[in-house]
Amino acid sequence: MARNTRSTKRITRWSKEDRLRALAAFGEDVTETESLSCALHHVVAELGGLGGMAHLTGPWAGSGLRLLAVDGLPATQARQWEDRVVRHPMSPVDPMLDGKCRWRPIRPRDSGRDPGAGPLPEHPGSAAVSGIAVVPMVSRERVLGTLSVICLEGEPTGVERAFLEEVAHRVAGHLGRSLTAPRGASSEWWLEQDGGSRLSEAAKAVSVGAWDWNIRTGELFYDEQAMRVLGIDPDTYDRRIESWVDMVHPDDLPWVMADTDEAIRTRSLYSVEYRIRRPDGTSGWAQARGRVITGPDGEPTHMVGTVWDTTHTRAARDAVDHALRHMTDGFAAVDADWRITFANPEAERALGPVPDTKDRSLWAIPAARAPEFKEMCRRTISEGRPVSTELCSSANQRWYGLRLVPVPQGLTIYSTDITDRKIRKAEREAAERSAAERSARIARLTAALAEAITMRDVVEATAEHVLAPFGATRLAVLTMEDRSPRVVGSIRYGETQLDLFRAHDPHITAPVAEVVTTRVPLFITSAGEHRARYPLSAKVLVTDEDQSWAFLPLIVSGRVTGCCVIDFAGRQPLTGEERTLLTALSGFIAQALERARLYDSEHNRAQELQRGLLPQKLPPLLAIGAAARYLPADRHLDVGGDWYDLIALSAERAALVIGDVMGHGLSEAATMGRLRTAVRTLTELELAPDEILTHLNELVSDLSDDSYATCLYVVYDPTTCLCEFASAGHLPPVVMHPDHSVRIPEIPTNSPLGAATPPFDVVQLEVPDNSLLALFTDGLVESPGQDIDECVDRFTGILDAAVGKEVRPSLETLCDTIVSALLPTQKKGRDDAALFLARTHALTAENVAAWPLPTDPMAARRARELVRGQLALWHLDDLVMTTELVVSELIGNVVRHAQGPVALRLLRGRSLVCEVSDGSLTTPHIRRASDTDENGRGLQLVSALAHRWGVRYGTSGKTIWTEQLLHTLPAI
């Protein structure tokens, strides 16, 4: 009943669970003395006792208990209570391996029954002391010591006993781990050598004393040097082991006693370094080493050894230890057995916490879970050279740089936190990649813009290299013309939106007008911002998909030439870097647009020049159907030195000309224009092909010493189906007969114009009706690495294949087919190319009439009769009178001024041709006859009646011809 009353009066702020949780929080940084003091405080508070004591057992036989910690008692009273507890016959010094709490009641009359016990301490509440509760601390089948609580109001309850036993169990566990853990001054210290070497070095450096401890009697003998080390006065020394125990620092005593007990129990070498408190009040460090000597019965009897002062060496080691523990980099030492002998906090952060086990194996830390770490450690030892690597710690996910250095007794590991460095490196690499990507984007765009010729090319290149890489969806490029915007190209913008860009009202085109005025890029980050700032343009430009816009000014040489509008949908606003890149790209776009504008201007002029130099349209001739293509080498100018022409000759004949001025460009185009004009002029004179080439050769030679040209001149006569070919260094034509058989005439090539030596050879070849003539320049057929004959054969095959695809294909279709088949195999821009296709049409016999005539005056009469009869057959009665007059004048001139033989020929083609031939080579001339002259009016009359007239010369004489226009064309 009294116990319940006492319990209800006591106020307990902490519950038992709270106290046990506090004890469970003991870590390696809690010393043995601190753990005992803390546990003692909690059990005294929980039981409401007067005070408490903690004792540890000694390592020698009969040594009993040693007081180590006190709670709630003054030092003098603690000694009195200790004497009653330790010397009492029922003292718990006996083994109590069961860990159960013992109760020792104390009554006033007990003092008389115990002669060895002194009187109880006097205090105001001493009458209430009822007894002492003692609980053993058991670890590994060994009693380490006891916890004792002086109770005031009776025996502890069952719950309190259980609490005492649990506290004792937890403290014993902590003491067991602590007392068996390696000490900083043990033989595993990373800087020291093995035990024998250390002892030898110590013996040389300091004075070493000897000691002999009788384990059974407890006598401890020191020599003179040992007493000097420990500060013992030989005159007062009592040779008791307890005197030495009293000299050991209380914080070191638990593990010193544990190591001593371990050495006796296992008969192992004894080595311990501890702090001593000398009788003169000084303190220091001492190192003791010894070994156990057993008696005849095999039980330990003595322990002998040496002792020396390590105060100075310990201070040096502590300084090194302090420096290593507090250095900014990690440091760990590993011995030859792969045990971690030292690791500062930074090393544990990098490698992971060192295990709490006795062996402290390197392979038990988290870093060792990586196979490459273990392999690297072994390689460092085997190769005997340092190794560096990087490791991501699993504990804090930070990166560390590791350097493993082999040492004679093991391995040292240095670690440096390189997370920030790696972040900076990653940021730097990201910036470099971004800069490289930015440079690559600029390079790709500038390369594409350099290839862009027209403004449309610039827009397409910009779309290809800006839209997708920046996640844009639409693009519009505007130029300013007469202060008004003009859309030169757009991608995915509708006509309604383009009309807004073309508007002249700056309020409607506000964003564009602002950019053009301020010359500053404008970036709109949202549809809401667009509507707020530019409501009129937002009505047209903003859609459900639009998210942001970029309006970039196009500036060239300090003047604004336009604006580039880019629309973004479904992405975040542009970053600062992207804005900078787009601004830079706008400069390249502006430069490209300016070049394209200049190109367009030059291109238009070049096209005008080319149209003036080449026939805009081939004339429609009765005997020849023709089509042609010209492809300049310089696609920037569209001009070059290749040319072709089709010229109508007398008697329905046709001249086909193709040539190539060596080189390409404006100068060669000018030379080509001169040659083409000269050819037409010489052709009008009805000169033979070889004579025309001779005159052209002189013309080219007079231009300059390095001017050369090739030329192929062909004359086709539809009345005889004969072709005359003359070449000056040009490739021969390809002739395809109606049956698709192909023939390449063997025409003497001769030298090019400007280098040739006349005369030029002329080859005559019969070409059947409806044959195909293909004339071309070398730029069309030449291919790198192939012989010219192989190239011509390839052209012939393509021509044959193109003709065979359909029945009588048009010449225009054939030109397109051949050009598209040949050009992909050539290098574009390597040389000019010209293709000239012609299909022959023979003049049928019913459209030709020819008669020989006598050279007497009756020839004119006979000629008129023949003309009347033939024109009647041809239903050309309206031309009878004029034709009779023309024939009469021509025959009269022949009879009067020329010589035989004389012949008359009529041709019905696109016009009515009347020819009178004779054997004379004299040239007829029109005279200016006066009013009184009787002669000289014949050719004037012929010129007035005929559409045109002329003279051509042959090997046997000349032919005077006239042409009169027909209202209807004959069938040929």
mmCIF file of N, CA and C in Angstrom, residues 191-270:
data_model
loop_
_atom_site.group_PDB
_atom_site.id
_atom_site.type_symbol
_atom_site.label_atom_id
_atom_site.label_comp_id
_atom_site.label_asym_id
_atom_site.label_seq_id
_atom_site.Cartn_x
_atom_site.Cartn_y
_atom_site.Cartn_z
ATOM 1 N N LEU A 191 49.891 5.030 -39.489
ATOM 2 C CA LEU A 191 51.228 5.532 -39.744
ATOM 3 C C LEU A 191 52.322 4.646 -39.158
ATOM 4 N N GLU A 192 51.965 3.682 -38.259
ATOM 5 C CA GLU A 192 52.971 2.895 -37.561
ATOM 6 C C GLU A 192 53.301 1.623 -38.312
ATOM 7 N N GLN A 193 54.429 1.051 -37.981
ATOM 8 C CA GLN A 193 54.839 -0.233 -38.529
ATOM 9 C C GLN A 193 54.302 -1.326 -37.630
ATOM 10 N N ASP A 194 54.779 -2.542 -37.812
ATOM 11 C CA ASP A 194 54.313 -3.651 -36.990
ATOM 12 C C ASP A 194 54.802 -3.496 -35.562
ATOM 13 N N GLY A 195 54.278 -4.362 -34.632
ATOM 14 C CA GLY A 195 54.538 -4.181 -33.216
ATOM 15 C C GLY A 195 55.998 -4.188 -32.853
ATOM 16 N N GLY A 196 56.780 -5.126 -33.414
ATOM 17 C CA GLY A 196 58.185 -5.202 -33.054
ATOM 18 C C GLY A 196 58.940 -3.957 -33.445
ATOM 19 N N SER A 197 58.648 -3.432 -34.618
ATOM 20 C CA SER A 197 59.331 -2.234 -35.074
ATOM 21 C C SER A 197 58.954 -1.045 -34.219
ATOM 22 N N ARG A 198 57.681 -0.944 -33.847
ATOM 23 C CA ARG A 198 57.240 0.169 -33.018
ATOM 24 C C ARG A 198 57.933 0.141 -31.659
ATOM 25 N N LEU A 199 58.011 -1.052 -31.074
ATOM 26 C CA LEU A 199 58.636 -1.166 -29.748
ATOM 27 C C LEU A 199 60.109 -0.822 -29.816
ATOM 28 N N SER A 200 60.759 -1.237 -30.878
ATOM 29 C CA SER A 200 62.180 -0.922 -31.034
ATOM 30 C C SER A 200 62.389 0.568 -31.176
ATOM 31 N N GLU A 201 61.555 1.219 -31.998
ATOM 32 C CA GLU A 201 61.685 2.660 -32.181
ATOM 33 C C GLU A 201 61.419 3.388 -30.868
ATOM 34 N N ALA A 202 60.412 2.913 -30.104
ATOM 35 C CA ALA A 202 60.103 3.574 -28.830
ATOM 36 C C ALA A 202 61.246 3.420 -27.844
ATOM 37 N N ALA A 203 61.828 2.220 -27.835
ATOM 38 C CA ALA A 203 62.927 1.976 -26.895
ATOM 39 C C ALA A 203 64.107 2.875 -27.187
ATOM 40 N N LYS A 204 64.307 3.167 -28.456
ATOM 41 C CA LYS A 204 65.416 4.039 -28.809
ATOM 42 C C LYS A 204 65.128 5.480 -28.435
ATOM 43 N N ALA A 205 63.875 5.898 -28.564
ATOM 44 C CA ALA A 205 63.531 7.305 -28.370
ATOM 45 C C ALA A 205 63.307 7.664 -26.904
ATOM 46 N N VAL A 206 62.769 6.758 -26.083
ATOM 47 C CA VAL A 206 62.432 7.073 -24.704
ATOM 48 C C VAL A 206 62.954 5.966 -23.786
ATOM 49 N N SER A 207 62.899 6.289 -22.513
ATOM 50 C CA SER A 207 63.282 5.294 -21.509
ATOM 51 C C SER A 207 62.127 4.339 -21.298
ATOM 52 N N VAL A 208 62.394 3.071 -21.231
ATOM 53 C CA VAL A 208 61.386 2.043 -21.109
ATOM 54 C C VAL A 208 61.524 1.362 -19.754
ATOM 55 N N GLY A 209 60.399 1.282 -19.044
ATOM 56 C CA GLY A 209 60.404 0.602 -17.759
ATOM 57 C C GLY A 209 59.770 -0.778 -17.858
ATOM 58 N N ALA A 210 60.042 -1.626 -16.857
ATOM 59 C CA ALA A 210 59.516 -2.989 -16.827
ATOM 60 C C ALA A 210 58.571 -3.150 -15.644
ATOM 61 N N TRP A 211 57.609 -4.065 -15.836
ATOM 62 C CA TRP A 211 56.665 -4.337 -14.762
ATOM 63 C C TRP A 211 56.338 -5.825 -14.730
ATOM 64 N N ASP A 212 55.882 -6.266 -13.531
ATOM 65 C CA ASP A 212 55.529 -7.670 -13.310
ATOM 66 C C ASP A 212 54.314 -7.682 -12.396
ATOM 67 N N TRP A 213 53.222 -8.301 -12.943
ATOM 68 C CA TRP A 213 51.964 -8.299 -12.188
ATOM 69 C C TRP A 213 51.610 -9.735 -11.849
ATOM 70 N N ASN A 214 51.465 -9.995 -10.514
ATOM 71 C CA ASN A 214 51.025 -11.286 -10.045
ATOM 72 C C ASN A 214 49.500 -11.283 -10.084
ATOM 73 N N ILE A 215 48.983 -12.037 -11.020
ATOM 74 C CA ILE A 215 47.544 -11.994 -11.249
ATOM 75 C C ILE A 215 46.783 -12.565 -10.075
ATOM 76 N N ARG A 216 47.334 -13.545 -9.458
ATOM 77 C CA ARG A 216 46.608 -14.221 -8.391
ATOM 78 C C ARG A 216 46.606 -13.400 -7.103
ATOM 79 N N THR A 217 47.725 -12.738 -6.758
ATOM 80 C CA THR A 217 47.806 -11.974 -5.503
ATOM 81 C C THR A 217 47.458 -10.513 -5.706
ATOM 82 N N GLY A 218 47.521 -10.061 -6.958
ATOM 83 C CA GLY A 218 47.233 -8.662 -7.241
ATOM 84 C C GLY A 218 48.407 -7.756 -7.004
ATOM 85 N N GLU A 219 49.614 -8.296 -6.755
ATOM 86 C CA GLU A 219 50.786 -7.464 -6.555
ATOM 87 C C GLU A 219 51.344 -7.039 -7.919
ATOM 88 N N LEU A 220 51.746 -5.770 -7.954
ATOM 89 C CA LEU A 220 52.267 -5.212 -9.214
ATOM 90 C C LEU A 220 53.612 -4.578 -8.897
ATOM 91 N N PHE A 221 54.690 -5.113 -9.524
ATOM 92 C CA PHE A 221 56.052 -4.641 -9.287
ATOM 93 C C PHE A 221 56.495 -3.787 -10.473
ATOM 94 N N TYR A 222 57.095 -2.608 -10.211
ATOM 95 C CA TYR A 222 57.653 -1.716 -11.226
ATOM 96 C C TYR A 222 59.129 -1.548 -10.959
ATOM 97 N N ASP A 223 59.936 -1.453 -12.004
ATOM 98 C CA ASP A 223 61.326 -1.072 -11.801
ATOM 99 C C ASP A 223 61.412 0.441 -11.691
ATOM 100 N N GLU A 224 62.620 0.909 -11.476
ATOM 101 C CA GLU A 224 62.808 2.342 -11.237
ATOM 102 C C GLU A 224 62.340 3.183 -12.426
ATOM 103 N N GLN A 225 62.674 2.741 -13.646
ATOM 104 C CA GLN A 225 62.289 3.517 -14.831
ATOM 105 C C GLN A 225 60.769 3.540 -15.014
ATOM 106 N N ALA A 226 60.096 2.408 -14.753
ATOM 107 C CA ALA A 226 58.637 2.362 -14.865
ATOM 108 C C ALA A 226 57.985 3.308 -13.872
ATOM 109 N N MET A 227 58.516 3.349 -12.618
ATOM 110 C CA MET A 227 57.950 4.281 -11.640
ATOM 111 C C MET A 227 58.133 5.723 -12.077
ATOM 112 N N ARG A 228 59.295 6.007 -12.758
ATOM 113 C CA ARG A 228 59.517 7.371 -13.243
ATOM 114 C C ARG A 228 58.503 7.728 -14.333
ATOM 115 N N VAL A 229 58.202 6.771 -15.204
ATOM 116 C CA VAL A 229 57.226 7.028 -16.269
ATOM 117 C C VAL A 229 55.852 7.315 -15.688
ATOM 118 N N LEU A 230 55.448 6.521 -14.650
ATOM 119 C CA LEU A 230 54.103 6.659 -14.094
ATOM 120 C C LEU A 230 54.020 7.696 -12.980
ATOM 121 N N GLY A 231 55.157 8.261 -12.608
ATOM 122 C CA GLY A 231 55.149 9.290 -11.550
ATOM 123 C C GLY A 231 54.906 8.719 -10.172
ATOM 124 N N ILE A 232 55.343 7.466 -9.909
ATOM 125 C CA ILE A 232 55.113 6.786 -8.630
ATOM 126 C C ILE A 232 56.314 7.038 -7.701
ATOM 127 N N ASP A 233 56.009 7.353 -6.452
ATOM 128 C CA ASP A 233 57.063 7.534 -5.437
ATOM 129 C C ASP A 233 57.432 6.150 -4.894
ATOM 130 N N PRO A 234 58.686 5.720 -5.103
ATOM 131 C CA PRO A 234 59.065 4.371 -4.634
ATOM 132 C C PRO A 234 58.853 4.180 -3.125
ATOM 133 N N ASP A 235 58.960 5.260 -2.338
ATOM 134 C CA ASP A 235 58.844 5.119 -0.897
ATOM 135 C C ASP A 235 57.401 4.882 -0.461
ATOM 136 N N THR A 236 56.466 5.346 -1.197
ATOM 137 C CA THR A 236 55.075 5.209 -0.789
ATOM 138 C C THR A 236 54.291 4.194 -1.613
ATOM 139 N N TYR A 237 54.901 3.633 -2.641
ATOM 140 C CA TYR A 237 54.189 2.703 -3.509
ATOM 141 C C TYR A 237 53.864 1.424 -2.754
ATOM 142 N N ASP A 238 52.572 0.977 -2.794
ATOM 143 C CA ASP A 238 52.120 -0.176 -2.017
ATOM 144 C C ASP A 238 52.051 -1.456 -2.833
ATOM 145 N N ARG A 239 52.446 -1.420 -4.103
ATOM 146 C CA ARG A 239 52.487 -2.582 -4.981
ATOM 147 C C ARG A 239 51.127 -3.223 -5.199
ATOM 148 N N ARG A 240 50.058 -2.488 -5.028
ATOM 149 C CA ARG A 240 48.720 -3.019 -5.266
ATOM 150 C C ARG A 240 48.255 -2.671 -6.682
ATOM 151 N N ILE A 241 47.575 -3.643 -7.323
ATOM 152 C CA ILE A 241 47.037 -3.407 -8.664
ATOM 153 C C ILE A 241 46.000 -2.294 -8.638
ATOM 154 N N GLU A 242 45.319 -2.154 -7.465
ATOM 155 C CA GLU A 242 44.304 -1.112 -7.376
ATOM 156 C C GLU A 242 44.917 0.268 -7.487
ATOM 157 N N SER A 243 46.175 0.419 -7.017
ATOM 158 C CA SER A 243 46.840 1.715 -7.148
ATOM 159 C C SER A 243 47.036 2.076 -8.617
ATOM 160 N N TRP A 244 47.353 1.077 -9.411
ATOM 161 C CA TRP A 244 47.495 1.360 -10.863
ATOM 162 C C TRP A 244 46.135 1.686 -11.481
ATOM 163 N N VAL A 245 45.086 0.930 -11.034
ATOM 164 C CA VAL A 245 43.749 1.201 -11.573
ATOM 165 C C VAL A 245 43.331 2.617 -11.242
ATOM 166 N N ASP A 246 43.656 3.086 -10.057
ATOM 167 C CA ASP A 246 43.288 4.450 -9.685
ATOM 168 C C ASP A 246 43.993 5.476 -10.540
ATOM 169 N N MET A 247 45.156 5.145 -11.101
ATOM 170 C CA MET A 247 45.899 6.083 -11.940
ATOM 171 C C MET A 247 45.324 6.176 -13.361
ATOM 172 N N VAL A 248 44.583 5.155 -13.812
ATOM 173 C CA VAL A 248 44.025 5.171 -15.172
ATOM 174 C C VAL A 248 42.872 6.150 -15.237
ATOM 175 N N HIS A 249 42.848 6.929 -16.279
ATOM 176 C CA HIS A 249 41.774 7.919 -16.461
ATOM 177 C C HIS A 249 40.424 7.195 -16.503
ATOM 178 N N PRO A 250 39.404 7.741 -15.797
ATOM 179 C CA PRO A 250 38.099 7.035 -15.747
ATOM 180 C C PRO A 250 37.494 6.759 -17.120
ATOM 181 N N ASP A 251 37.719 7.664 -18.070
ATOM 182 C CA ASP A 251 37.148 7.431 -19.403
ATOM 183 C C ASP A 251 37.832 6.287 -20.124
ATOM 184 N N ASP A 252 39.094 6.021 -19.795
ATOM 185 C CA ASP A 252 39.821 4.939 -20.459
ATOM 186 C C ASP A 252 39.722 3.628 -19.699
ATOM 187 N N LEU A 253 39.360 3.691 -18.414
ATOM 188 C CA LEU A 253 39.387 2.500 -17.580
ATOM 189 C C LEU A 253 38.537 1.361 -18.113
ATOM 190 N N PRO A 254 37.311 1.596 -18.610
ATOM 191 C CA PRO A 254 36.513 0.444 -19.069
ATOM 192 C C PRO A 254 37.194 -0.387 -20.142
ATOM 193 N N TRP A 255 37.692 0.266 -21.171
ATOM 194 C CA TRP A 255 38.281 -0.545 -22.237
ATOM 195 C C TRP A 255 39.674 -1.036 -21.893
ATOM 196 N N VAL A 256 40.400 -0.303 -20.979
ATOM 197 C CA VAL A 256 41.704 -0.819 -20.516
ATOM 198 C C VAL A 256 41.496 -2.119 -19.747
ATOM 199 N N MET A 257 40.490 -2.128 -18.887
ATOM 200 C CA MET A 257 40.202 -3.341 -18.135
ATOM 201 C C MET A 257 39.704 -4.450 -19.058
ATOM 202 N N ALA A 258 38.927 -4.057 -20.072
ATOM 203 C CA ALA A 258 38.443 -5.069 -21.007
ATOM 204 C C ALA A 258 39.590 -5.681 -21.802
ATOM 205 N N ASP A 259 40.546 -4.858 -22.260
ATOM 206 C CA ASP A 259 41.692 -5.385 -22.998
ATOM 207 C C ASP A 259 42.557 -6.260 -22.112
ATOM 208 N N THR A 260 42.681 -5.837 -20.847
ATOM 209 C CA THR A 260 43.468 -6.645 -19.907
ATOM 210 C C THR A 260 42.808 -8.006 -19.696
ATOM 211 N N ASP A 261 41.516 -7.995 -19.491
ATOM 212 C CA ASP A 261 40.797 -9.246 -19.312
ATOM 213 C C ASP A 261 40.894 -10.127 -20.561
ATOM 214 N N GLU A 262 40.824 -9.518 -21.749
ATOM 215 C CA GLU A 262 40.914 -10.282 -22.992
ATOM 216 C C GLU A 262 42.275 -10.949 -23.123
ATOM 217 N N ALA A 263 43.353 -10.209 -22.776
ATOM 218 C CA ALA A 263 44.697 -10.780 -22.880
ATOM 219 C C ALA A 263 44.866 -11.954 -21.921
ATOM 220 N N ILE A 264 44.328 -11.822 -20.659
ATOM 221 C CA ILE A 264 44.448 -12.916 -19.695
ATOM 222 C C ILE A 264 43.630 -14.107 -20.152
ATOM 223 N N ARG A 265 42.444 -13.839 -20.621
ATOM 224 C CA ARG A 265 41.553 -14.938 -20.993
ATOM 225 C C ARG A 265 42.052 -15.702 -22.224
ATOM 226 N N THR A 266 42.622 -14.998 -23.170
ATOM 227 C CA THR A 266 43.041 -15.644 -24.427
ATOM 228 C C THR A 266 44.527 -15.941 -24.479
ATOM 229 N N ARG A 267 45.272 -15.543 -23.426
ATOM 230 C CA ARG A 267 46.731 -15.744 -23.372
ATOM 231 C C ARG A 267 47.420 -15.047 -24.561
ATOM 232 N N SER A 268 46.864 -13.936 -25.003
ATOM 233 C CA SER A 268 47.428 -13.222 -26.148
ATOM 234 C C SER A 268 48.332 -12.106 -25.675
ATOM 235 N N LEU A 269 49.056 -11.519 -26.614
ATOM 236 C CA LEU A 269 49.913 -10.391 -26.295
ATOM 237 C C LEU A 269 49.064 -9.221 -25.830
ATOM 238 N N TYR A 270 49.602 -8.519 -24.898
ATOM 239 C CA TYR A 270 48.881 -7.420 -24.263
ATOM 240 C C TYR A 270 49.475 -6.108 -24.752
#
